[in-house]
Coordinates of N, CA and C in Angstrom, one line a residue:
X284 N 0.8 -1.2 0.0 CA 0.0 0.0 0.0 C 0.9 1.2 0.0
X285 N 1.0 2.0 -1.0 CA 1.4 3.7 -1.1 C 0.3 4.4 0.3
X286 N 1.6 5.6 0.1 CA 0.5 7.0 0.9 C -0.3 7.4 0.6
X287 N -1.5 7.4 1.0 CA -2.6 8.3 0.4 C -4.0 7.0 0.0
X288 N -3.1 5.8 -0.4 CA -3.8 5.0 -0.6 C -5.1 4.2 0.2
X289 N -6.5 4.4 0.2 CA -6.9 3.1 1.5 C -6.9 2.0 1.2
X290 N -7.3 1.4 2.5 CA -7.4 -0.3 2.3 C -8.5 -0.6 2.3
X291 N -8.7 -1.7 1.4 CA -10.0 -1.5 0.7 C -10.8 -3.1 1.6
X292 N -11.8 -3.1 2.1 CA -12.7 -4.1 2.6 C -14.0 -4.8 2.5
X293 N -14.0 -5.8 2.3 CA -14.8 -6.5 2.3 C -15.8 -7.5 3.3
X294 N -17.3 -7.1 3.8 CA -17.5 -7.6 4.7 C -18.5 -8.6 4.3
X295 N -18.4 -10.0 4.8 CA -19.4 -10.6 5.0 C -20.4 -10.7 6.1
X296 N -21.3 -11.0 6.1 CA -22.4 -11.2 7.0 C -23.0 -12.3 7.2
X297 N -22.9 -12.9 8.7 CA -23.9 -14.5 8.7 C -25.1 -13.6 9.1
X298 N -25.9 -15.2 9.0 CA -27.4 -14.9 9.3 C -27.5 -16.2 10.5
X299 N -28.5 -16.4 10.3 CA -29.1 -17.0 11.5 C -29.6 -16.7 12.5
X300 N -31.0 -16.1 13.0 CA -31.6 -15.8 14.0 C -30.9 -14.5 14.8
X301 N -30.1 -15.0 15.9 CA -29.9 -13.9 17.3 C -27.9 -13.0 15.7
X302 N -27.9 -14.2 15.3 CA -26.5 -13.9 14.4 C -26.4 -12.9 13.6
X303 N -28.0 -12.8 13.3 CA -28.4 -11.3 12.7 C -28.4 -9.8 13.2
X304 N -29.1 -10.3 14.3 CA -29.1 -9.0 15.3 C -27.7 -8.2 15.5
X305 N -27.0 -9.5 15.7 CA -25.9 -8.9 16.3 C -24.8 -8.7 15.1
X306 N -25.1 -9.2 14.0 CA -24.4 -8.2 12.8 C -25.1 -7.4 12.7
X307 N -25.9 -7.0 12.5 CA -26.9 -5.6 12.1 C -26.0 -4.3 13.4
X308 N -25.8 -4.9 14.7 CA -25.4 -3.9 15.7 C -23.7 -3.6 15.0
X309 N -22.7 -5.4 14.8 CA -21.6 -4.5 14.5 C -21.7 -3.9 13.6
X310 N -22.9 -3.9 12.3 CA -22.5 -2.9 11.0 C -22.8 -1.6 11.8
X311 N -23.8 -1.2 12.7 CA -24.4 0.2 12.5 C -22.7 0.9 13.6
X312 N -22.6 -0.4 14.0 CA -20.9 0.1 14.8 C -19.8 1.0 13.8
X313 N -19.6 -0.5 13.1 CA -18.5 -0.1 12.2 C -18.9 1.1 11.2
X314 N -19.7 1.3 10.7 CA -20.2 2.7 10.0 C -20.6 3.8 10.5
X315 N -20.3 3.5 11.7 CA -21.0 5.0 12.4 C -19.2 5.4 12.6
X316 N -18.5 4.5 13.2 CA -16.8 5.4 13.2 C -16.8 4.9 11.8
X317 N -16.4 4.8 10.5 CA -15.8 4.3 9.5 C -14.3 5.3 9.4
X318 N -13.6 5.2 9.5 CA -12.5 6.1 8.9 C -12.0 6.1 7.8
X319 N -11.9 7.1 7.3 CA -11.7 7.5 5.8 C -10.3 6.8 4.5
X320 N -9.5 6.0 6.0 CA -8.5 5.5 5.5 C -9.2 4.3 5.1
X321 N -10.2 3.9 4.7 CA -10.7 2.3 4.0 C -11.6 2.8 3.5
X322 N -11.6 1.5 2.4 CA -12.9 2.0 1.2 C -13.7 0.6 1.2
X323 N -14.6 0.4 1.3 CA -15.9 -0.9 1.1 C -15.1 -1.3 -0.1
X324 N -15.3 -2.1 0.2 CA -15.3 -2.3 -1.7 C -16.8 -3.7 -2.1
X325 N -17.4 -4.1 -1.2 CA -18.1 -5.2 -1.2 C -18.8 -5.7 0.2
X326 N -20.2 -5.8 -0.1 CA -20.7 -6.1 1.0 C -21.5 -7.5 0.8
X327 N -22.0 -8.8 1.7 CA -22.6 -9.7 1.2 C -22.8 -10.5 2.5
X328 N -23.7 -11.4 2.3 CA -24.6 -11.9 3.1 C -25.2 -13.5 3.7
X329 N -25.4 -13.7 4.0 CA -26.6 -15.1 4.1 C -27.9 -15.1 4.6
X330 N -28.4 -15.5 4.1 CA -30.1 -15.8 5.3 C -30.4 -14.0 5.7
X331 N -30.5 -13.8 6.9 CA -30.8 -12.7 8.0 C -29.6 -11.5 7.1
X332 N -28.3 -12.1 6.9 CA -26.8 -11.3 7.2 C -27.2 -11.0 5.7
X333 N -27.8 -11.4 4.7 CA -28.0 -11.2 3.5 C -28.9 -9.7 3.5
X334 N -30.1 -9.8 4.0 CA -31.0 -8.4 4.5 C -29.9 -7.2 5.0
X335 N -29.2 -7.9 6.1 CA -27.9 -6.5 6.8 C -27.1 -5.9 5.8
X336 N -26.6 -6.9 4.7 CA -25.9 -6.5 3.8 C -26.6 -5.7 2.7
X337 N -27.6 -5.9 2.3 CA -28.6 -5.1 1.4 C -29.2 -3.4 2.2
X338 N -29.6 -3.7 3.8 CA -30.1 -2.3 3.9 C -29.0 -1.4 4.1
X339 N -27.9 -2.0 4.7 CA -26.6 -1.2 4.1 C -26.1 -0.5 3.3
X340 N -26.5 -1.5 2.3 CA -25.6 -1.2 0.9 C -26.6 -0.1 0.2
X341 N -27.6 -0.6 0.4 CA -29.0 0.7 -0.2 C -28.7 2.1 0.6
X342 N -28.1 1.8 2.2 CA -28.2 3.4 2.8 C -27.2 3.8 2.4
X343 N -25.9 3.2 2.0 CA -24.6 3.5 2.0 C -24.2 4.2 0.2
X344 N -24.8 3.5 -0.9 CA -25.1 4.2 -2.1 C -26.5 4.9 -2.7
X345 N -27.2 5.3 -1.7 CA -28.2 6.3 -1.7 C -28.5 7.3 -1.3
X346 N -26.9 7.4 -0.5 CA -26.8 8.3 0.7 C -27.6 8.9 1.8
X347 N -28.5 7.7 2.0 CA -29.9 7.6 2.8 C -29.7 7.1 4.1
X348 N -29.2 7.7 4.3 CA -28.3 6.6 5.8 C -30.1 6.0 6.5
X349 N -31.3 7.0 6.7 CA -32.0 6.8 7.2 C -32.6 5.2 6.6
X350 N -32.8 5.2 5.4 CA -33.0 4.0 4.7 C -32.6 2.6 5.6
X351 N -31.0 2.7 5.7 CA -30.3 1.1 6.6 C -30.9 1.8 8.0
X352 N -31.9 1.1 8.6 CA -32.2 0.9 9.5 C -31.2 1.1 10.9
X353 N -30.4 0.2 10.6 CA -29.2 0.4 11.9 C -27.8 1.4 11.6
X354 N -27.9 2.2 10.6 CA -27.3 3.4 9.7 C -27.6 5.4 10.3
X355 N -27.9 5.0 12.0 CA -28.7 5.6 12.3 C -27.9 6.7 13.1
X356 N -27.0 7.8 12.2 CA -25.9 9.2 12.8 C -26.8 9.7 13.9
X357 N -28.0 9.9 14.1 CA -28.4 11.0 14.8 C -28.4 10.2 16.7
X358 N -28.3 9.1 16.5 CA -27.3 8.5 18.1 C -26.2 8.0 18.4

């Protein structure tokens, strides 16, 4: 990696019942600090973690943060 450059990431998401919840909390975690030094480059899913990854991806290229449910700046 050069200066200037970010590191680019890719998150997957399980699903399964309580597995959901609790990816839905670390996404609204990890996107509420994101720092500028990484770039998404891909988001994806299963089951439940499939939904997490989709209302994500819809707040995050719609710039609708209200849209992703757990995408939620104003707490």
């Amino acid at each position: 990696m050069t200066d200037g450059e970010s590191t680019k990431v890719a998150i997957a998401c399980q699903g399964g019942g309580s597995h959901t919840a609790f990816t839905a909390g670390v996404l609204k975690g990890l996107l509420r600090e994101w720092d500028e030094g990484y770039e998404l480059v891909g988001i994806s899913g299963t089951s439940g973690g499939a939904f997490n990854a989709l209302a994500a991806w819809y707040g995050l290229v719609t710039a609708d943060e209200e849209a992703a449910a757990f995408y939620d700046r104003s707490r």
